[in-house]
């Protein structure tokens, strides 16, 4: 049964929304997309024709499992395989099954902010993959990495897949990689899934699908604000707008106000929107291989291997901590 949101989390949501809507230009944080309806819409996005990143990374994990395992097993000895933001492990399951099949000594440690996700994985994974050791950790990535390091001094292999790094602006992504490195020891590995720069039409179509699923995904955050923060957004008064800049690799989503309007939250906070004013919702940054290698280097990693999908649209890069 889903747990009710904790009080502190609700307060943080209100503070972040008030801060974003009081800013100029206005913004909302994409991490709040994922309420139960948002989770379902994200599943629909992953199944929609234009959204390629999921399929590309699935191809890498399902078809190059032995090679990925080979990169991980280059160093001998038992290790902890830690996945940041594990979700339902659809892609990483290929690797887990392979490693268990090869009788490799490792513990799988999925980390997720959602208590429900971790409870589900702790229960379901050992049933699904007989012989798998699972220790799920519920909390913020770096708090949980610290906890994992305290619990065991084994070598660490960290998975951060799904192009989640792309949802940080590049400067924040660089800081994230540095912080990740600070939690690792020399020789530990990070395997990071990153969406690559490609034909701009392909990228834009993935974030502006014909069925309007991505639009609904973005608009759902306004519905969530109405429900959880007593807002009165008229959802039909906003439209989804996606843009991609092939030079910078920045793919951004906005919600555009169709009319002059005012929105009230919690009966006391009022925000005016001019016709055509935009709320910045999300960045899905694309990189090239050189930029990715440089980002790793700046953070204190060496690129060991790049696993690309056949179309060369997506990479899982393997970095070792130096
Ligand atoms: C979760 N994240 C990597 C997705 C992406 O591609 O940026 C979220 C998403 N937003 C719109 N479509 C998918």
Tab-separated table of C-alpha atoms and ligand atoms in Angstrom:
chain	number	residue	atom	x	y	z
A	1	UNK	CA	0.000	0.000	0.000
A	2	UNK	CA	1.493	3.423	-0.905
A	3	UNK	CA	2.591	5.421	2.125
A	4	UNK	CA	1.213	8.969	2.535
A	5	UNK	CA	3.821	11.661	1.702
A	6	UNK	CA	5.849	12.692	4.755
A	7	UNK	CA	5.241	16.173	6.159
A	8	UNK	CA	8.749	17.497	5.502
A	9	UNK	CA	8.514	16.460	1.852
A	10	UNK	CA	5.188	18.327	1.390
A	11	UNK	CA	6.632	21.496	2.928
A	12	UNK	CA	9.672	21.312	0.655
A	13	UNK	CA	7.372	20.893	-2.351
A	14	UNK	CA	5.451	24.055	-1.366
A	15	UNK	CA	8.640	26.054	-0.777
A	16	UNK	CA	10.170	24.947	-4.107
A	17	UNK	CA	6.978	25.735	-6.047
A	18	UNK	CA	6.587	29.165	-4.402
A	19	UNK	CA	10.232	29.951	-5.103
A	20	UNK	CA	9.971	28.880	-8.750
A	21	UNK	CA	6.762	30.782	-9.473
A	22	UNK	CA	8.033	33.929	-7.727
A	23	UNK	CA	11.179	33.918	-9.911
A	24	UNK	CA	11.614	35.717	-13.156
A	25	UNK	CA	11.541	33.817	-15.476
A	26	UNK	CA	9.255	31.352	-13.687
A	27	UNK	CA	10.280	27.712	-13.300
A	28	UNK	CA	9.178	24.443	-11.684
A	29	UNK	CA	11.461	21.531	-10.773
A	30	UNK	CA	11.091	18.424	-12.944
A	31	UNK	CA	11.826	16.126	-9.981
A	32	UNK	CA	8.212	16.818	-8.942
A	33	UNK	CA	6.812	15.263	-12.164
A	34	UNK	CA	6.807	11.831	-10.551
A	35	UNK	CA	3.604	11.432	-8.538
A	36	UNK	CA	1.659	8.183	-9.260
A	37	UNK	CA	0.004	9.747	-12.361
A	38	UNK	CA	3.394	11.169	-13.471
A	39	UNK	CA	5.016	7.729	-13.039
A	40	UNK	CA	2.318	6.228	-15.275
A	41	UNK	CA	2.760	8.983	-17.899
A	42	UNK	CA	6.536	8.451	-17.844
A	43	UNK	CA	5.926	4.745	-18.532
A	44	UNK	CA	3.748	5.803	-21.487
A	45	UNK	CA	6.524	8.123	-22.721
A	46	UNK	CA	9.009	5.228	-22.626
A	47	UNK	CA	6.597	3.187	-24.750
A	48	UNK	CA	5.823	5.961	-27.218
A	49	UNK	CA	7.177	5.801	-30.745
A	50	UNK	CA	9.298	8.953	-30.704
A	51	UNK	CA	10.976	8.497	-27.307
A	52	UNK	CA	14.166	6.598	-28.179
A	53	UNK	CA	16.474	6.833	-25.055
A	54	UNK	CA	14.795	3.960	-23.204
A	55	UNK	CA	14.960	1.573	-26.187
A	56	UNK	CA	18.566	2.518	-26.937
A	57	UNK	CA	19.762	1.769	-23.412
A	58	UNK	CA	17.651	-1.391	-23.256
A	59	UNK	CA	19.409	-2.568	-26.431
A	60	UNK	CA	22.826	-1.922	-24.838
A	61	UNK	CA	21.961	-3.797	-21.640
A	62	UNK	CA	20.165	-6.691	-23.289
A	63	UNK	CA	22.610	-7.265	-26.162
A	64	UNK	CA	25.965	-6.362	-24.630
A	65	UNK	CA	25.454	-7.799	-21.160
A	66	UNK	CA	28.562	-10.001	-21.223
A	67	UNK	CA	30.768	-7.117	-22.380
A	68	UNK	CA	29.415	-4.817	-19.640
A	69	UNK	CA	29.997	-7.567	-17.091
A	70	UNK	CA	33.527	-7.976	-18.518
A	71	UNK	CA	34.260	-4.286	-17.908
A	72	UNK	CA	33.047	-4.625	-14.310
A	73	UNK	CA	34.926	-7.869	-13.641
A	74	UNK	CA	38.287	-6.612	-14.928
A	75	UNK	CA	39.235	-6.079	-11.255
A	76	UNK	CA	39.006	-9.238	-9.139
A	77	UNK	CA	37.091	-9.660	-5.868
A	78	UNK	CA	33.628	-9.228	-4.421
A	79	UNK	CA	31.908	-5.866	-4.933
A	80	UNK	CA	28.767	-3.838	-4.279
A	81	UNK	CA	26.724	-2.962	-7.349
A	82	UNK	CA	24.938	0.250	-6.404
A	83	UNK	CA	22.219	1.662	-8.654
A	84	UNK	CA	21.164	5.298	-8.228
A	85	UNK	CA	17.432	5.751	-8.968
A	86	UNK	CA	16.812	2.089	-9.706
A	87	UNK	CA	13.132	2.344	-10.738
A	88	UNK	CA	11.891	-1.109	-11.689
A	89	UNK	CA	15.353	-2.369	-12.837
A	90	UNK	CA	14.086	-3.366	-16.311
A	91	UNK	CA	17.489	-2.659	-17.874
A	92	UNK	CA	19.834	-3.527	-15.006
A	93	UNK	CA	18.054	-6.896	-14.549
A	94	UNK	CA	19.922	-8.197	-17.619
A	95	UNK	CA	23.226	-7.502	-15.889
A	96	UNK	CA	22.028	-8.868	-12.530
A	97	UNK	CA	20.848	-12.125	-14.107
A	98	UNK	CA	24.102	-12.509	-16.006
A	99	UNK	CA	26.286	-11.930	-12.925
A	100	UNK	CA	24.227	-14.333	-10.802
A	101	UNK	CA	24.405	-16.917	-13.621
A	102	UNK	CA	28.205	-16.581	-13.608
A	103	UNK	CA	28.228	-17.074	-9.798
A	104	UNK	CA	29.874	-13.671	-9.260
A	105	UNK	CA	30.131	-12.556	-5.605
A	106	UNK	CA	28.299	-9.216	-5.389
A	107	UNK	CA	25.476	-7.455	-3.561
A	108	UNK	CA	22.988	-5.358	-5.497
A	109	UNK	CA	22.155	-2.104	-3.689
A	110	UNK	CA	19.428	-0.102	-5.402
A	111	UNK	CA	19.057	3.432	-4.035
A	112	UNK	CA	15.797	5.302	-4.496
A	113	UNK	CA	14.088	8.267	-2.859
A	114	UNK	CA	10.803	6.346	-2.992
A	115	UNK	CA	10.192	4.051	-0.004
A	116	UNK	CA	7.657	2.082	-2.083
A	117	UNK	CA	10.199	1.414	-4.849
A	118	UNK	CA	12.791	0.060	-2.404
A	119	UNK	CA	10.259	-2.059	-0.504
A	120	UNK	CA	9.082	-3.487	-3.838
A	121	UNK	CA	12.627	-4.257	-5.086
A	122	UNK	CA	13.701	-5.848	-1.778
A	123	UNK	CA	10.743	-8.208	-2.095
A	124	UNK	CA	10.465	-8.903	-5.811
A	125	UNK	CA	14.092	-9.117	-7.016
A	126	UNK	CA	15.266	-12.144	-4.976
A	127	UNK	CA	12.076	-13.941	-6.130
A	128	UNK	CA	12.677	-13.011	-9.755
A	129	UNK	CA	16.438	-13.662	-9.779
A	130	UNK	CA	17.153	-16.677	-7.573
A	131	UNK	CA	20.435	-16.282	-5.683
A	132	UNK	CA	20.603	-12.468	-5.943
A	133	UNK	CA	21.648	-10.620	-2.768
A	134	UNK	CA	19.686	-7.363	-2.531
A	135	UNK	CA	20.044	-4.579	0.025
A	136	UNK	CA	17.820	-1.683	-1.020
A	137	UNK	CA	18.570	1.755	0.408
A	138	UNK	CA	15.803	4.344	0.716
A	139	UNK	CA	16.972	7.973	0.679
A	140	UNK	CA	18.973	10.642	-1.158
A	141	UNK	CA	21.717	9.282	-3.443
A	142	UNK	CA	24.766	10.613	-1.644
A	143	UNK	CA	23.433	10.002	1.890
A	144	UNK	CA	22.828	6.393	0.894
A	145	UNK	CA	26.239	6.068	-0.821
A	146	UNK	CA	27.797	7.175	2.465
A	147	UNK	CA	25.733	4.570	4.291
A	148	UNK	CA	26.787	1.881	1.801
A	149	UNK	CA	30.471	2.829	2.265
A	150	UNK	CA	30.118	2.561	6.066
A	151	UNK	CA	28.457	-0.844	5.788
A	152	UNK	CA	31.120	-2.402	3.550
A	153	UNK	CA	34.639	-1.667	2.330
A	154	UNK	CA	34.212	-3.728	-0.852
A	155	UNK	CA	34.862	-2.321	-4.290
A	156	UNK	CA	31.971	-0.260	-5.624
A	157	UNK	CA	30.392	-0.205	-9.038
A	158	UNK	CA	27.813	2.571	-9.327
A	159	UNK	CA	25.125	2.550	-12.038
A	160	UNK	CA	23.452	5.847	-12.929
A	161	UNK	CA	21.398	5.057	-15.987
A	162	UNK	CA	18.445	6.313	-18.001
A	163	UNK	CA	19.989	9.644	-18.968
A	164	UNK	CA	19.051	11.014	-15.556
A	165	UNK	CA	22.262	13.053	-15.545
A	166	UNK	CA	20.739	14.959	-18.492
A	167	UNK	CA	17.999	16.347	-16.237
A	168	UNK	CA	20.643	18.502	-14.542
A	169	UNK	CA	21.964	21.660	-16.203
A	170	UNK	CA	25.566	20.934	-17.371
A	171	UNK	CA	27.200	22.874	-14.491
A	172	UNK	CA	25.165	20.872	-11.954
A	173	UNK	CA	25.954	17.636	-13.811
A	174	UNK	CA	29.676	18.395	-13.477
A	175	UNK	CA	29.258	19.030	-9.729
A	176	UNK	CA	27.242	15.817	-9.397
A	177	UNK	CA	30.056	13.810	-11.034
A	178	UNK	CA	32.609	15.409	-8.704
A	179	UNK	CA	30.489	14.559	-5.676
A	180	UNK	CA	30.039	11.023	-6.950
A	181	UNK	CA	33.826	10.690	-7.304
A	182	UNK	CA	34.271	11.972	-3.729
A	183	UNK	CA	32.212	8.998	-2.477
A	184	UNK	CA	34.380	6.437	-4.307
A	185	UNK	CA	37.859	4.975	-3.891
A	186	UNK	CA	40.462	4.646	-6.654
A	187	UNK	CA	39.541	1.679	-8.857
A	188	UNK	CA	35.799	1.930	-8.135
A	189	UNK	CA	33.641	2.222	-11.253
A	190	UNK	CA	30.744	4.399	-12.392
A	191	UNK	CA	28.605	3.352	-15.349
A	192	UNK	CA	26.591	6.320	-16.569
A	193	UNK	CA	23.858	6.273	-19.243
A	194	UNK	CA	23.875	9.465	-21.315
A	195	UNK	CA	21.844	10.560	-24.315
A	196	UNK	CA	24.024	11.736	-27.199
A	197	UNK	CA	23.693	14.718	-29.542
A	198	UNK	CA	22.056	13.600	-32.785
A	199	UNK	CA	19.761	14.837	-35.546
A	200	UNK	CA	17.872	17.713	-33.881
A	201	UNK	CA	14.544	16.583	-35.412
A	202	UNK	CA	14.928	13.202	-33.677
A	203	UNK	CA	15.630	14.812	-30.307
A	204	UNK	CA	12.812	17.342	-30.547
A	205	UNK	CA	10.253	14.729	-31.628
A	206	UNK	CA	11.100	12.648	-28.518
A	207	UNK	CA	10.068	15.551	-26.276
A	208	UNK	CA	7.101	16.670	-28.385
A	209	UNK	CA	5.378	13.377	-29.271
A	210	UNK	CA	2.355	13.424	-31.561
A	211	UNK	CA	0.005	11.812	-29.042
A	212	UNK	CA	0.729	14.583	-26.530
A	213	UNK	CA	1.986	12.257	-23.784
A	214	UNK	CA	4.950	14.495	-22.955
A	215	UNK	CA	2.593	17.488	-22.886
A	216	UNK	CA	0.331	15.626	-20.418
A	217	UNK	CA	3.425	14.669	-18.361
A	218	UNK	CA	4.388	18.338	-17.991
A	219	UNK	CA	0.811	19.562	-17.390
A	220	UNK	CA	0.343	16.884	-14.726
A	221	UNK	CA	2.652	18.868	-12.440
A	222	UNK	CA	0.081	21.701	-12.439
A	223	UNK	CA	-2.633	19.157	-11.481
A	224	UNK	CA	-0.358	17.864	-8.708
A	225	UNK	CA	0.099	21.422	-7.406
A	226	UNK	CA	-3.700	21.921	-7.480
A	227	UNK	CA	-4.243	18.720	-5.518
A	228	UNK	CA	-1.388	18.800	-3.020
A	229	UNK	CA	-0.895	22.542	-2.554
A	230	UNK	CA	-4.518	23.694	-2.954
A	231	UNK	CA	-3.790	25.449	-6.235
A	232	UNK	CA	-6.324	26.630	-8.813
A	233	UNK	CA	-4.354	26.251	-12.069
A	234	UNK	CA	-6.709	25.942	-15.054
A	235	UNK	CA	-4.809	23.239	-16.909
A	236	UNK	CA	-6.409	24.099	-20.276
A	237	UNK	CA	-4.919	27.598	-20.000
A	238	UNK	CA	-1.384	26.256	-20.556
A	239	UNK	CA	0.300	24.549	-23.512
A	240	UNK	CA	3.471	22.476	-23.771
A	241	UNK	CA	6.457	23.839	-25.728
A	242	UNK	CA	9.692	21.893	-26.303
A	243	UNK	CA	12.869	23.284	-27.830
A	244	UNK	CA	16.262	21.811	-28.746
A	245	UNK	CA	19.486	23.708	-29.386
A	246	UNK	CA	21.821	21.387	-31.359
A	247	UNK	CA	24.881	23.512	-30.515
A	248	UNK	CA	24.583	23.423	-26.725
A	249	UNK	CA	22.692	20.095	-26.653
A	250	UNK	CA	20.058	21.644	-24.359
A	251	UNK	CA	16.572	20.231	-24.864
A	252	UNK	CA	14.129	22.264	-22.742
A	253	UNK	CA	10.415	22.037	-21.963
A	254	UNK	CA	8.163	24.931	-21.030
A	255	UNK	CA	4.493	25.485	-20.246
A	256	UNK	CA	3.139	28.593	-21.987
A	257	UNK	CA	0.310	30.650	-20.530
A	258	UNK	CA	-2.398	31.004	-23.214
A	259	UNK	CA	-4.048	34.023	-21.561
A	260	UNK	CA	-3.440	36.720	-18.944
A	261	UNK	CA	-4.363	34.937	-15.726
A	262	UNK	CA	-3.843	34.685	-11.991
A	263	UNK	CA	-3.271	31.517	-9.990
A	264	UNK	CA	-3.643	31.143	-6.213
A	265	UNK	CA	-1.942	28.487	-4.061
A	266	UNK	CA	-3.038	27.497	-0.550
A	267	UNK	CA	-5.602	30.335	-0.614
A	268	UNK	CA	-2.900	32.950	-0.008
A	269	UNK	CA	-0.093	32.992	-2.582
A	270	UNK	CA	-1.031	34.724	-5.842
A	271	UNK	CA	0.894	34.568	-9.089
A	272	UNK	CA	0.148	36.529	-12.258
A	273	UNK	CA	0.861	35.024	-15.683
A	274	UNK	CA	0.928	37.235	-18.771
A	275	UNK	CA	-0.355	35.772	-22.056
A	276	UNK	CA	2.607	33.885	-23.676
A	277	UNK	CA	4.651	33.882	-20.461
A	278	UNK	CA	6.549	30.594	-20.015
A	279	UNK	CA	7.260	28.338	-17.045
A	280	UNK	CA	10.573	26.509	-17.533
A	281	UNK	CA	9.897	22.870	-16.602
A	282	UNK	CA	12.827	20.613	-17.524
A	283	UNK	CA	16.177	20.247	-19.232
A	284	UNK	CA	17.195	16.995	-20.949
A	285	UNK	CA	20.798	17.790	-21.846
A	286	UNK	CA	22.506	15.905	-24.709
A	287	UNK	CA	26.291	15.526	-24.923
A	288	UNK	CA	28.900	14.242	-27.372
A	289	UNK	CA	31.494	11.623	-26.403
A	290	UNK	CA	34.254	14.207	-26.091
A	291	UNK	CA	32.205	16.311	-23.685
A	292	UNK	CA	31.368	13.204	-21.644
A	293	UNK	CA	35.019	12.121	-21.419
A	294	UNK	CA	36.007	15.638	-20.350
A	295	UNK	CA	33.271	15.732	-17.701
A	296	UNK	CA	34.570	12.449	-16.268
A	297	UNK	CA	38.171	13.660	-16.346
A	298	UNK	CA	37.322	16.914	-14.553
A	299	UNK	CA	35.585	14.896	-11.841
A	300	UNK	CA	38.591	12.568	-11.318
A	301	UNK	CA	37.598	9.620	-13.508
A	302	UNK	CA	39.243	7.846	-16.455
A	303	UNK	CA	37.019	6.564	-19.280
A	304	UNK	CA	37.476	2.786	-19.486
A	305	UNK	CA	34.916	1.947	-22.161
A	306	UNK	CA	31.957	3.394	-24.056
A	307	UNK	CA	29.026	1.094	-24.893
A	308	UNK	CA	27.019	2.685	-27.688
A	309	UNK	CA	23.725	1.511	-29.144
A	310	UNK	CA	23.726	0.530	-32.819
A	311	UNK	CA	22.428	3.921	-33.982
A	312	UNK	CA	25.070	5.670	-31.835
A	313	UNK	CA	22.304	7.673	-30.165
A	314	UNK	CA	22.997	6.691	-26.563
A	315	UNK	CA	26.057	5.686	-24.539
A	316	UNK	CA	26.703	3.852	-21.313
A	317	UNK	CA	30.114	5.151	-20.371
A	318	UNK	CA	32.282	3.275	-17.862
A	319	UNK	CA	34.532	5.485	-15.739
A	320	UNK	CA	37.088	4.328	-13.164
A	321	UNK	CA	37.928	6.526	-10.199
A	322	UNK	CA	41.604	7.607	-10.289
B	1	LIG	C1	13.947	10.796	-16.716
B	1	LIG	N1	14.539	11.567	-17.816
B	1	LIG	C2	15.830	11.040	-18.198
B	1	LIG	C3	13.635	11.795	-18.955
B	1	LIG	C4	14.369	12.594	-20.067
B	1	LIG	O1	14.471	12.089	-21.171
B	1	LIG	O2	14.834	13.696	-19.777
B	1	LIG	C5	12.390	12.548	-18.513
B	1	LIG	C6	11.514	12.959	-19.655
B	1	LIG	N2	10.999	14.133	-19.834
B	1	LIG	C7	10.244	14.142	-20.927
B	1	LIG	N3	10.330	12.986	-21.497
B	1	LIG	C8	11.109	12.182	-20.720
